[in-house]
Amino acid sequence: MTLTPERAPKTAGTRRMTRTLYASAFCDEFVLLYPVYALLFSDTGLSVWQMSSLFALWSLTGVLLEVPSGAWADAFSRRLLLVLGPLLSAAGFALWVLVPSYGAFAVGFVLWGAGGALGSGALEALVHDELDRAGAADRYARVMGRARAVGITATMAAMGLAGPVFAWGGYDAVGAASVLVCLAGAAVATRFPEHRAPSVAGDRWTMILRAGLTEARTDRSVRGALLLVPAVTAVWGALDEYTPLLAADTGVAQETVPWLLLVIWAGATAGGLLAGAAERLTTNGFAALLAGSAVALAAGAAAGTAPALVLVALAFGGFQLATVLADARLQRRIDDTGRATLTSVAGLGTELGTLATYGAYAATATVTGHGTAFAWSAVPYLLTAVLLAAAARTTAAASRARPRSRRSPS
């Protein structure tokens, strides 16, 4: 009976944190501008090259701020960065609609990229530490998997509502709704509990950054976990931009494409929801998950038919699951003081891998078509699975050798 009063506040705190996380994930992705901002750029008169330069500026902003923002989160307040991020995004979206021009779009992408960078690393670190404080660190993968599923659901809802809202009020209505949901996201973020005290001297964030990078360089297990995150996340995170083109290449009518995309993203949603059940996968099991997902991706994409996209949906579900599990493995291996910093380092690797995937995909699809480009994108996952299986065998062999070495005479 004496345990109940001690556990109750922790349970209440965990519930508050998870509810806030799910609401925040919904607000982050329920942005009605997402499906139509390319149309806004085109209607403003931007060329394809100008649009591409905006996307590059967006990515570059994230690359430059990803790691410093993680150090800021460790040195100051993680919750504060989660509040500021949506506010920057809201300002960027407002600029797009109020003064549509190349310059305004560029500033808006910088603000959006900065907002995303502020939340990357800070969110994972805050959630893990609060769960750990409540004695529920083992629920991290389940909680983050559900949050990702909520985010995908919000994206699909935004895709469904963007059309009717746009038809009613044009870009002004869609933009206003996007700004409001970002403001709501900032308000929700103020509800995150944060019991961790910031650094005594905020100006020492550079020392925290150096300490985190040193840990990654000197600790082999941390380094391996850091590399696994971009290896799992980068490729399929870039492929999702091309899924409409893959669906259209199956020969279906244009109005059918959104339904096929719904199937694919339903698979990704299911993958996030399975994270809790799959958290205890061994390294060999993780390798099998990647290999199976890669085979499904290659087979589904290469078939070139609409029913075969179910295999692509299964692959995306596997990759989403692997993404959550890779993040959970990283969180288990890093120290609390530099958690946001090292999570942001992994995020930087993902950003760079995504940029490389964009280039490789464009070069392949131009020559071979989208189905073949998707199929070739399975190769990095097969290689990663092979490396993980080899590492598991090496670890097992070393473990078996230790008892024999203890028994051997000196």
Short mmCIF file of C-alpha atoms in Angstrom, two decimals:
data_model
loop_
_atom_site.label_atom_id
_atom_site.label_comp_id
_atom_site.label_asym_id
_atom_site.label_seq_id
_atom_site.Cartn_x
_atom_site.Cartn_y
_atom_site.Cartn_z
CA MET A 1 0.00 0.00 0.00
CA THR A 2 2.86 2.38 0.75
CA LEU A 3 3.98 2.27 -2.88
CA THR A 4 0.75 3.72 -4.21
CA PRO A 5 1.26 7.35 -3.10
CA GLU A 6 4.79 7.32 -4.57
CA ARG A 7 3.75 5.79 -7.86
CA ALA A 8 0.61 7.85 -8.44
CA PRO A 9 2.35 11.19 -9.12
CA LYS A 10 4.80 9.49 -11.46
CA THR A 11 2.00 7.79 -13.32
CA ALA A 12 0.12 11.08 -13.61
CA GLY A 13 3.26 12.81 -14.87
CA THR A 14 3.82 10.12 -17.48
CA ARG A 15 0.25 10.40 -18.69
CA ARG A 16 0.55 14.16 -18.97
CA MET A 17 3.79 13.84 -20.91
CA THR A 18 2.47 11.23 -23.35
CA ARG A 19 -0.77 13.12 -23.96
CA THR A 20 1.21 16.29 -24.60
CA LEU A 21 3.54 14.40 -26.93
CA TYR A 22 0.67 13.00 -29.01
CA ALA A 23 -1.04 16.39 -29.22
CA SER A 24 2.26 18.00 -30.22
CA ALA A 25 2.88 15.34 -32.89
CA PHE A 26 -0.57 15.99 -34.33
CA CYS A 27 -0.06 19.77 -34.45
CA ASP A 28 3.35 19.36 -36.07
CA GLU A 29 1.91 17.47 -39.02
CA PHE A 30 -1.64 18.83 -39.33
CA VAL A 31 -0.49 21.67 -41.60
CA LEU A 32 -2.84 22.29 -44.53
CA LEU A 33 -0.14 24.11 -46.48
CA TYR A 34 1.89 20.91 -46.88
CA PRO A 35 -0.14 19.49 -49.81
CA VAL A 36 -0.46 22.82 -51.65
CA TYR A 37 2.64 24.92 -51.04
CA ALA A 38 4.24 23.75 -54.28
CA LEU A 39 1.14 25.04 -56.07
CA LEU A 40 1.53 28.37 -54.26
CA PHE A 41 5.10 28.65 -55.52
CA SER A 42 4.06 27.79 -59.06
CA ASP A 43 1.14 30.23 -59.07
CA THR A 44 3.48 32.96 -57.85
CA GLY A 45 5.58 32.38 -60.95
CA LEU A 46 8.56 30.48 -59.56
CA SER A 47 10.49 28.23 -61.92
CA VAL A 48 11.43 24.63 -61.10
CA TRP A 49 15.00 25.71 -60.45
CA GLN A 50 13.83 28.41 -58.04
CA MET A 51 11.69 25.86 -56.19
CA SER A 52 14.65 23.46 -56.04
CA SER A 53 16.83 26.22 -54.60
CA LEU A 54 14.23 26.80 -51.87
CA PHE A 55 14.22 23.11 -50.97
CA ALA A 56 18.02 23.16 -50.85
CA LEU A 57 17.94 26.23 -48.58
CA TRP A 58 15.47 24.46 -46.30
CA SER A 59 17.72 21.39 -46.05
CA LEU A 60 20.86 23.48 -45.57
CA THR A 61 19.24 25.35 -42.67
CA GLY A 62 18.48 22.05 -40.98
CA VAL A 63 22.00 20.75 -41.58
CA LEU A 64 23.65 23.86 -40.12
CA LEU A 65 21.42 24.12 -37.04
CA GLU A 66 20.82 20.43 -36.27
CA VAL A 67 23.78 19.80 -33.96
CA PRO A 68 24.05 23.27 -32.33
CA SER A 69 20.35 23.16 -31.48
CA GLY A 70 20.86 19.84 -29.70
CA ALA A 71 23.63 21.39 -27.60
CA TRP A 72 21.37 24.37 -26.83
CA ALA A 73 18.68 21.95 -25.64
CA ASP A 74 21.17 20.25 -23.29
CA ALA A 75 22.55 23.56 -22.01
CA PHE A 76 19.29 25.48 -21.60
CA SER A 77 15.71 24.14 -21.70
CA ARG A 78 14.45 21.43 -24.03
CA ARG A 79 10.86 22.52 -23.48
CA LEU A 80 11.73 26.10 -24.45
CA LEU A 81 13.09 24.95 -27.81
CA LEU A 82 9.95 22.87 -28.40
CA VAL A 83 7.86 26.00 -27.83
CA LEU A 84 10.01 28.23 -30.05
CA GLY A 85 10.11 25.79 -32.99
CA PRO A 86 6.41 26.01 -33.98
CA LEU A 87 6.48 29.80 -33.52
CA LEU A 88 9.24 30.09 -36.11
CA SER A 89 7.31 27.82 -38.48
CA ALA A 90 4.16 29.91 -37.98
CA ALA A 91 6.07 33.08 -38.88
CA GLY A 92 7.42 31.45 -42.02
CA PHE A 93 4.01 30.24 -43.20
CA ALA A 94 2.48 33.66 -42.54
CA LEU A 95 5.15 35.27 -44.72
CA TRP A 96 4.37 32.88 -47.58
CA VAL A 97 0.72 33.85 -47.68
CA LEU A 98 0.95 37.55 -46.84
CA VAL A 99 3.77 38.50 -49.23
CA PRO A 100 4.14 35.64 -51.73
CA SER A 101 7.47 36.14 -53.48
CA TYR A 102 10.76 34.32 -53.87
CA GLY A 103 12.36 36.31 -51.05
CA ALA A 104 9.48 35.66 -48.65
CA PHE A 105 9.49 31.97 -49.53
CA ALA A 106 13.24 31.82 -48.86
CA VAL A 107 12.92 33.49 -45.45
CA GLY A 108 9.96 31.24 -44.67
CA PHE A 109 11.97 28.10 -45.46
CA VAL A 110 14.81 29.31 -43.23
CA LEU A 111 12.34 29.88 -40.38
CA TRP A 112 10.68 26.51 -40.99
CA GLY A 113 14.02 24.73 -41.15
CA ALA A 114 15.19 26.44 -37.97
CA GLY A 115 11.95 25.50 -36.21
CA GLY A 116 12.37 21.88 -37.17
CA ALA A 117 16.01 21.84 -36.06
CA LEU A 118 15.11 23.25 -32.63
CA GLY A 119 12.75 20.36 -31.97
CA SER A 120 15.02 17.63 -33.35
CA GLY A 121 16.94 16.05 -30.51
CA ALA A 122 15.24 18.14 -27.84
CA LEU A 123 11.99 16.17 -28.14
CA GLU A 124 13.54 12.71 -27.95
CA ALA A 125 15.78 13.73 -25.05
CA LEU A 126 12.93 15.28 -23.05
CA VAL A 127 10.61 12.33 -23.57
CA HIS A 128 13.26 9.76 -22.66
CA ASP A 129 14.38 11.60 -19.53
CA GLU A 130 10.85 12.15 -18.27
CA LEU A 131 9.98 8.50 -18.83
CA ASP A 132 13.20 7.46 -17.12
CA ARG A 133 12.42 9.70 -14.15
CA ALA A 134 9.04 7.95 -13.83
CA GLY A 135 10.69 4.53 -14.03
CA ALA A 136 9.17 3.91 -17.47
CA ALA A 137 12.19 4.23 -19.77
CA ASP A 138 11.32 0.80 -21.18
CA ARG A 139 8.17 2.38 -22.71
CA TYR A 140 10.16 4.84 -24.83
CA ALA A 141 9.89 2.93 -28.11
CA ARG A 142 6.16 2.29 -27.63
CA VAL A 143 5.47 5.95 -26.84
CA MET A 144 7.55 7.33 -29.70
CA GLY A 145 6.07 4.80 -32.11
CA ARG A 146 2.58 5.94 -31.21
CA ALA A 147 3.65 9.57 -31.60
CA ARG A 148 4.91 8.88 -35.11
CA ALA A 149 1.65 7.10 -35.93
CA VAL A 150 -0.29 10.14 -34.69
CA GLY A 151 1.87 12.38 -36.88
CA ILE A 152 1.21 10.31 -40.00
CA THR A 153 -2.51 10.28 -39.23
CA ALA A 154 -2.40 14.08 -38.95
CA THR A 155 -0.62 14.32 -42.30
CA MET A 156 -3.27 12.21 -43.98
CA ALA A 157 -6.02 14.29 -42.37
CA ALA A 158 -4.36 17.48 -43.61
CA MET A 159 -4.19 16.04 -47.12
CA GLY A 160 -7.90 15.29 -46.97
CA LEU A 161 -8.93 18.71 -45.65
CA ALA A 162 -6.57 20.88 -47.69
CA GLY A 163 -8.68 20.55 -50.83
CA PRO A 164 -12.03 21.64 -49.37
CA VAL A 165 -10.46 24.47 -47.36
CA PHE A 166 -8.54 25.67 -50.40
CA ALA A 167 -11.69 25.56 -52.52
CA TRP A 168 -13.49 27.65 -49.88
CA GLY A 169 -10.88 30.30 -49.11
CA GLY A 170 -7.83 29.83 -51.31
CA TYR A 171 -4.27 30.18 -50.06
CA ASP A 172 -5.32 32.69 -47.41
CA ALA A 173 -7.57 30.16 -45.68
CA VAL A 174 -5.06 27.31 -45.93
CA GLY A 175 -2.27 29.57 -44.70
CA ALA A 176 -4.29 30.92 -41.78
CA ALA A 177 -5.19 27.38 -40.70
CA SER A 178 -1.51 26.39 -40.87
CA VAL A 179 -0.40 29.35 -38.77
CA LEU A 180 -3.09 28.64 -36.18
CA VAL A 181 -2.14 24.99 -35.84
CA CYS A 182 1.52 25.98 -35.36
CA LEU A 183 0.50 28.42 -32.62
CA ALA A 184 -1.55 25.62 -31.07
CA GLY A 185 1.54 23.40 -31.23
CA ALA A 186 3.58 26.00 -29.35
CA ALA A 187 0.87 26.24 -26.70
CA VAL A 188 0.76 22.47 -26.37
CA ALA A 189 4.56 22.33 -25.97
CA THR A 190 4.34 24.52 -22.86
CA ARG A 191 2.57 21.57 -21.21
CA PHE A 192 5.61 19.29 -21.49
CA PRO A 193 6.98 18.45 -18.03
CA GLU A 194 10.69 19.14 -17.65
CA HIS A 195 12.28 18.25 -14.35
CA ARG A 196 15.85 18.33 -15.63
CA ALA A 197 17.68 21.48 -14.58
CA PRO A 198 19.49 23.37 -17.34
CA SER A 199 23.24 23.90 -17.28
CA VAL A 200 24.48 26.24 -14.55
CA ALA A 201 26.14 28.43 -17.17
CA GLY A 202 24.17 28.64 -20.38
CA ASP A 203 27.13 29.95 -22.32
CA ARG A 204 28.83 26.57 -21.88
CA TRP A 205 26.73 24.95 -24.57
CA THR A 206 29.86 24.65 -26.73
CA MET A 207 31.46 22.54 -24.00
CA ILE A 208 28.42 20.26 -23.98
CA LEU A 209 28.68 19.98 -27.76
CA ARG A 210 32.35 19.00 -27.56
CA ALA A 211 31.67 16.49 -24.79
CA GLY A 212 28.90 14.86 -26.82
CA LEU A 213 31.06 14.57 -29.91
CA THR A 214 33.89 13.12 -27.81
CA GLU A 215 31.52 10.46 -26.44
CA ALA A 216 30.48 9.53 -29.96
CA ARG A 217 34.09 9.29 -31.08
CA THR A 218 35.42 7.26 -28.16
CA ASP A 219 32.52 4.93 -27.29
CA ARG A 220 32.09 2.24 -29.92
CA SER A 221 28.55 1.29 -28.89
CA VAL A 222 27.41 4.92 -29.03
CA ARG A 223 29.08 5.40 -32.39
CA GLY A 224 27.37 2.33 -33.79
CA ALA A 225 23.97 3.44 -32.50
CA LEU A 226 24.52 6.90 -34.00
CA LEU A 227 25.33 5.48 -37.41
CA LEU A 228 22.38 3.10 -37.34
CA VAL A 229 19.81 5.93 -37.11
CA PRO A 230 20.65 7.58 -40.47
CA ALA A 231 21.29 4.18 -42.05
CA VAL A 232 17.70 3.21 -41.24
CA THR A 233 15.94 6.57 -41.61
CA ALA A 234 17.52 8.53 -44.47
CA VAL A 235 16.58 6.50 -47.55
CA TRP A 236 12.91 5.80 -46.89
CA GLY A 237 12.55 9.30 -45.45
CA ALA A 238 13.52 10.64 -48.88
CA LEU A 239 11.48 8.08 -50.82
CA ASP A 240 8.21 9.28 -49.31
CA GLU A 241 8.48 12.41 -51.48
CA TYR A 242 8.33 10.23 -54.58
CA THR A 243 5.51 7.86 -53.62
CA PRO A 244 2.91 9.82 -55.67
CA LEU A 245 5.09 9.35 -58.75
CA LEU A 246 5.49 5.64 -58.05
CA ALA A 247 1.73 5.27 -57.65
CA ALA A 248 1.04 7.22 -60.85
CA ASP A 249 3.47 4.99 -62.77
CA THR A 250 1.25 1.98 -62.09
CA GLY A 251 -1.16 3.37 -64.70
CA VAL A 252 -4.06 4.22 -62.42
CA ALA A 253 -6.19 7.33 -62.88
CA GLN A 254 -4.94 10.48 -61.13
CA GLU A 255 -7.87 10.50 -58.75
CA THR A 256 -6.85 7.00 -57.58
CA VAL A 257 -3.34 8.07 -56.58
CA PRO A 258 -4.37 9.53 -53.17
CA TRP A 259 -6.05 6.24 -52.26
CA LEU A 260 -2.88 4.31 -53.05
CA LEU A 261 -0.89 6.76 -50.94
CA LEU A 262 -3.34 6.16 -48.13
CA VAL A 263 -2.51 2.44 -48.28
CA ILE A 264 1.23 3.14 -48.16
CA TRP A 265 0.97 5.49 -45.20
CA ALA A 266 -1.37 3.13 -43.39
CA GLY A 267 1.51 0.67 -43.50
CA ALA A 268 3.88 3.25 -42.00
CA THR A 269 1.33 4.03 -39.27
CA ALA A 270 1.07 0.34 -38.36
CA GLY A 271 4.85 0.13 -38.14
CA GLY A 272 4.93 2.90 -35.56
CA LEU A 273 2.21 1.23 -33.48
CA LEU A 274 4.16 -2.05 -33.39
CA ALA A 275 7.24 -0.47 -31.83
CA GLY A 276 6.37 -1.44 -28.27
CA ALA A 277 5.88 -5.11 -29.11
CA ALA A 278 9.10 -5.24 -31.15
CA GLU A 279 11.35 -3.35 -28.75
CA ARG A 280 13.08 -6.52 -27.55
CA LEU A 281 14.23 -7.55 -31.01
CA THR A 282 17.80 -8.84 -31.01
CA THR A 283 20.38 -7.51 -33.43
CA ASN A 284 19.72 -10.49 -35.69
CA GLY A 285 16.00 -9.81 -35.48
CA PHE A 286 16.60 -6.17 -36.39
CA ALA A 287 18.70 -7.26 -39.36
CA ALA A 288 15.92 -9.61 -40.48
CA LEU A 289 13.39 -6.76 -40.19
CA LEU A 290 15.51 -4.55 -42.46
CA ALA A 291 16.17 -7.33 -44.95
CA GLY A 292 12.52 -8.33 -45.16
CA SER A 293 11.42 -4.74 -45.61
CA ALA A 294 14.03 -4.19 -48.31
CA VAL A 295 12.85 -7.25 -50.25
CA ALA A 296 9.23 -6.09 -49.96
CA LEU A 297 10.19 -2.63 -51.21
CA ALA A 298 12.10 -3.96 -54.20
CA ALA A 299 9.43 -6.48 -55.17
CA GLY A 300 6.51 -4.09 -54.74
CA ALA A 301 8.14 -1.25 -56.64
CA ALA A 302 9.53 -3.36 -59.47
CA ALA A 303 6.18 -5.05 -60.13
CA GLY A 304 4.72 -1.79 -61.42
CA THR A 305 1.13 -2.61 -60.49
CA ALA A 306 -1.28 -1.00 -58.05
CA PRO A 307 -1.90 -4.19 -55.96
CA ALA A 308 1.87 -4.62 -55.54
CA LEU A 309 2.00 -1.32 -53.67
CA VAL A 310 0.73 -3.28 -50.67
CA LEU A 311 4.29 -4.64 -50.50
CA VAL A 312 5.62 -1.08 -50.50
CA ALA A 313 3.22 -0.35 -47.62
CA LEU A 314 4.63 -3.34 -45.72
CA ALA A 315 8.15 -2.08 -46.41
CA PHE A 316 7.34 1.40 -45.14
CA GLY A 317 5.81 -0.16 -42.03
CA GLY A 318 9.03 -2.11 -41.45
CA PHE A 319 11.20 0.96 -42.00
CA GLN A 320 9.05 3.05 -39.65
CA LEU A 321 9.34 0.35 -37.01
CA ALA A 322 13.11 0.14 -37.53
CA THR A 323 13.39 3.93 -37.27
CA VAL A 324 11.70 3.98 -33.86
CA LEU A 325 13.76 1.02 -32.61
CA ALA A 326 17.03 2.57 -33.82
CA ASP A 327 16.22 5.77 -31.94
CA ALA A 328 15.36 3.78 -28.80
CA ARG A 329 18.69 1.92 -29.00
CA LEU A 330 20.52 5.22 -29.29
CA GLN A 331 18.73 6.68 -26.26
CA ARG A 332 19.70 3.64 -24.16
CA ARG A 333 23.38 4.11 -24.97
CA ILE A 334 23.97 7.82 -24.46
CA ASP A 335 24.43 9.86 -21.31
CA ASP A 336 21.63 12.12 -20.07
CA THR A 337 23.72 15.30 -20.06
CA GLY A 338 24.40 15.16 -23.80
CA ARG A 339 21.30 13.31 -24.94
CA ALA A 340 19.84 16.04 -27.16
CA THR A 341 23.27 16.80 -28.62
CA LEU A 342 23.95 13.24 -29.76
CA THR A 343 20.40 12.75 -30.96
CA SER A 344 20.91 15.83 -33.11
CA VAL A 345 24.17 14.38 -34.42
CA ALA A 346 22.17 11.37 -35.58
CA GLY A 347 19.64 13.79 -37.09
CA LEU A 348 22.44 15.52 -38.98
CA GLY A 349 23.51 12.17 -40.42
CA THR A 350 19.92 11.57 -41.49
CA GLU A 351 19.72 14.98 -43.19
CA LEU A 352 22.92 14.36 -45.12
CA GLY A 353 21.80 10.85 -46.07
CA THR A 354 18.47 12.21 -47.25
CA LEU A 355 20.18 14.79 -49.46
CA ALA A 356 22.37 12.06 -50.95
CA THR A 357 19.29 9.92 -51.57
CA TYR A 358 17.59 12.77 -53.43
CA GLY A 359 20.54 13.01 -55.78
CA ALA A 360 20.89 9.26 -56.30
CA TYR A 361 17.16 8.85 -56.85
CA ALA A 362 17.01 11.66 -59.41
CA ALA A 363 19.92 10.18 -61.34
CA THR A 364 18.44 6.66 -61.31
CA ALA A 365 14.81 7.57 -61.99
CA THR A 366 15.77 9.77 -64.93
CA VAL A 367 17.28 6.77 -66.68
CA THR A 368 15.25 3.81 -65.41
CA GLY A 369 11.91 5.13 -64.09
CA HIS A 370 10.46 5.36 -60.61
CA GLY A 371 9.81 1.68 -60.01
CA THR A 372 13.42 0.72 -60.66
CA ALA A 373 14.70 3.66 -58.61
CA PHE A 374 12.61 2.49 -55.65
CA ALA A 375 13.88 -1.06 -56.10
CA TRP A 376 17.52 0.06 -56.11
CA SER A 377 16.84 2.04 -52.94
CA ALA A 378 16.44 -1.28 -51.13
CA VAL A 379 20.17 -2.04 -51.55
CA PRO A 380 21.40 0.16 -48.64
CA TYR A 381 19.02 -1.64 -46.31
CA LEU A 382 20.26 -5.05 -47.41
CA LEU A 383 23.84 -3.92 -46.81
CA THR A 384 22.94 -2.58 -43.38
CA ALA A 385 21.23 -5.88 -42.53
CA VAL A 386 24.35 -7.82 -43.56
CA LEU A 387 26.59 -5.59 -41.43
CA LEU A 388 24.29 -5.96 -38.41
CA ALA A 389 24.21 -9.75 -38.77
CA ALA A 390 28.00 -9.84 -39.03
CA ALA A 391 28.33 -7.63 -35.93
CA ALA A 392 25.97 -9.95 -34.03
CA ARG A 393 28.09 -12.98 -34.96
CA THR A 394 31.26 -11.21 -33.87
CA THR A 395 29.75 -10.24 -30.53
CA ALA A 396 28.45 -13.78 -29.95
CA ALA A 397 31.85 -15.27 -30.78
CA ALA A 398 33.59 -12.89 -28.38
CA SER A 399 31.08 -13.75 -25.67
CA ARG A 400 31.71 -17.48 -26.09
CA ALA A 401 35.47 -16.93 -25.99
CA ARG A 402 35.48 -15.14 -22.63
CA PRO A 403 34.64 -18.17 -20.40
CA ARG A 404 37.29 -20.27 -22.18
CA SER A 405 39.89 -17.57 -21.65
CA ARG A 406 39.07 -17.47 -17.91
CA ARG A 407 39.51 -21.25 -17.61
CA SER A 408 42.77 -21.33 -19.58
CA PRO A 409 45.95 -21.58 -17.44
CA SER A 410 48.02 -18.41 -17.11
#
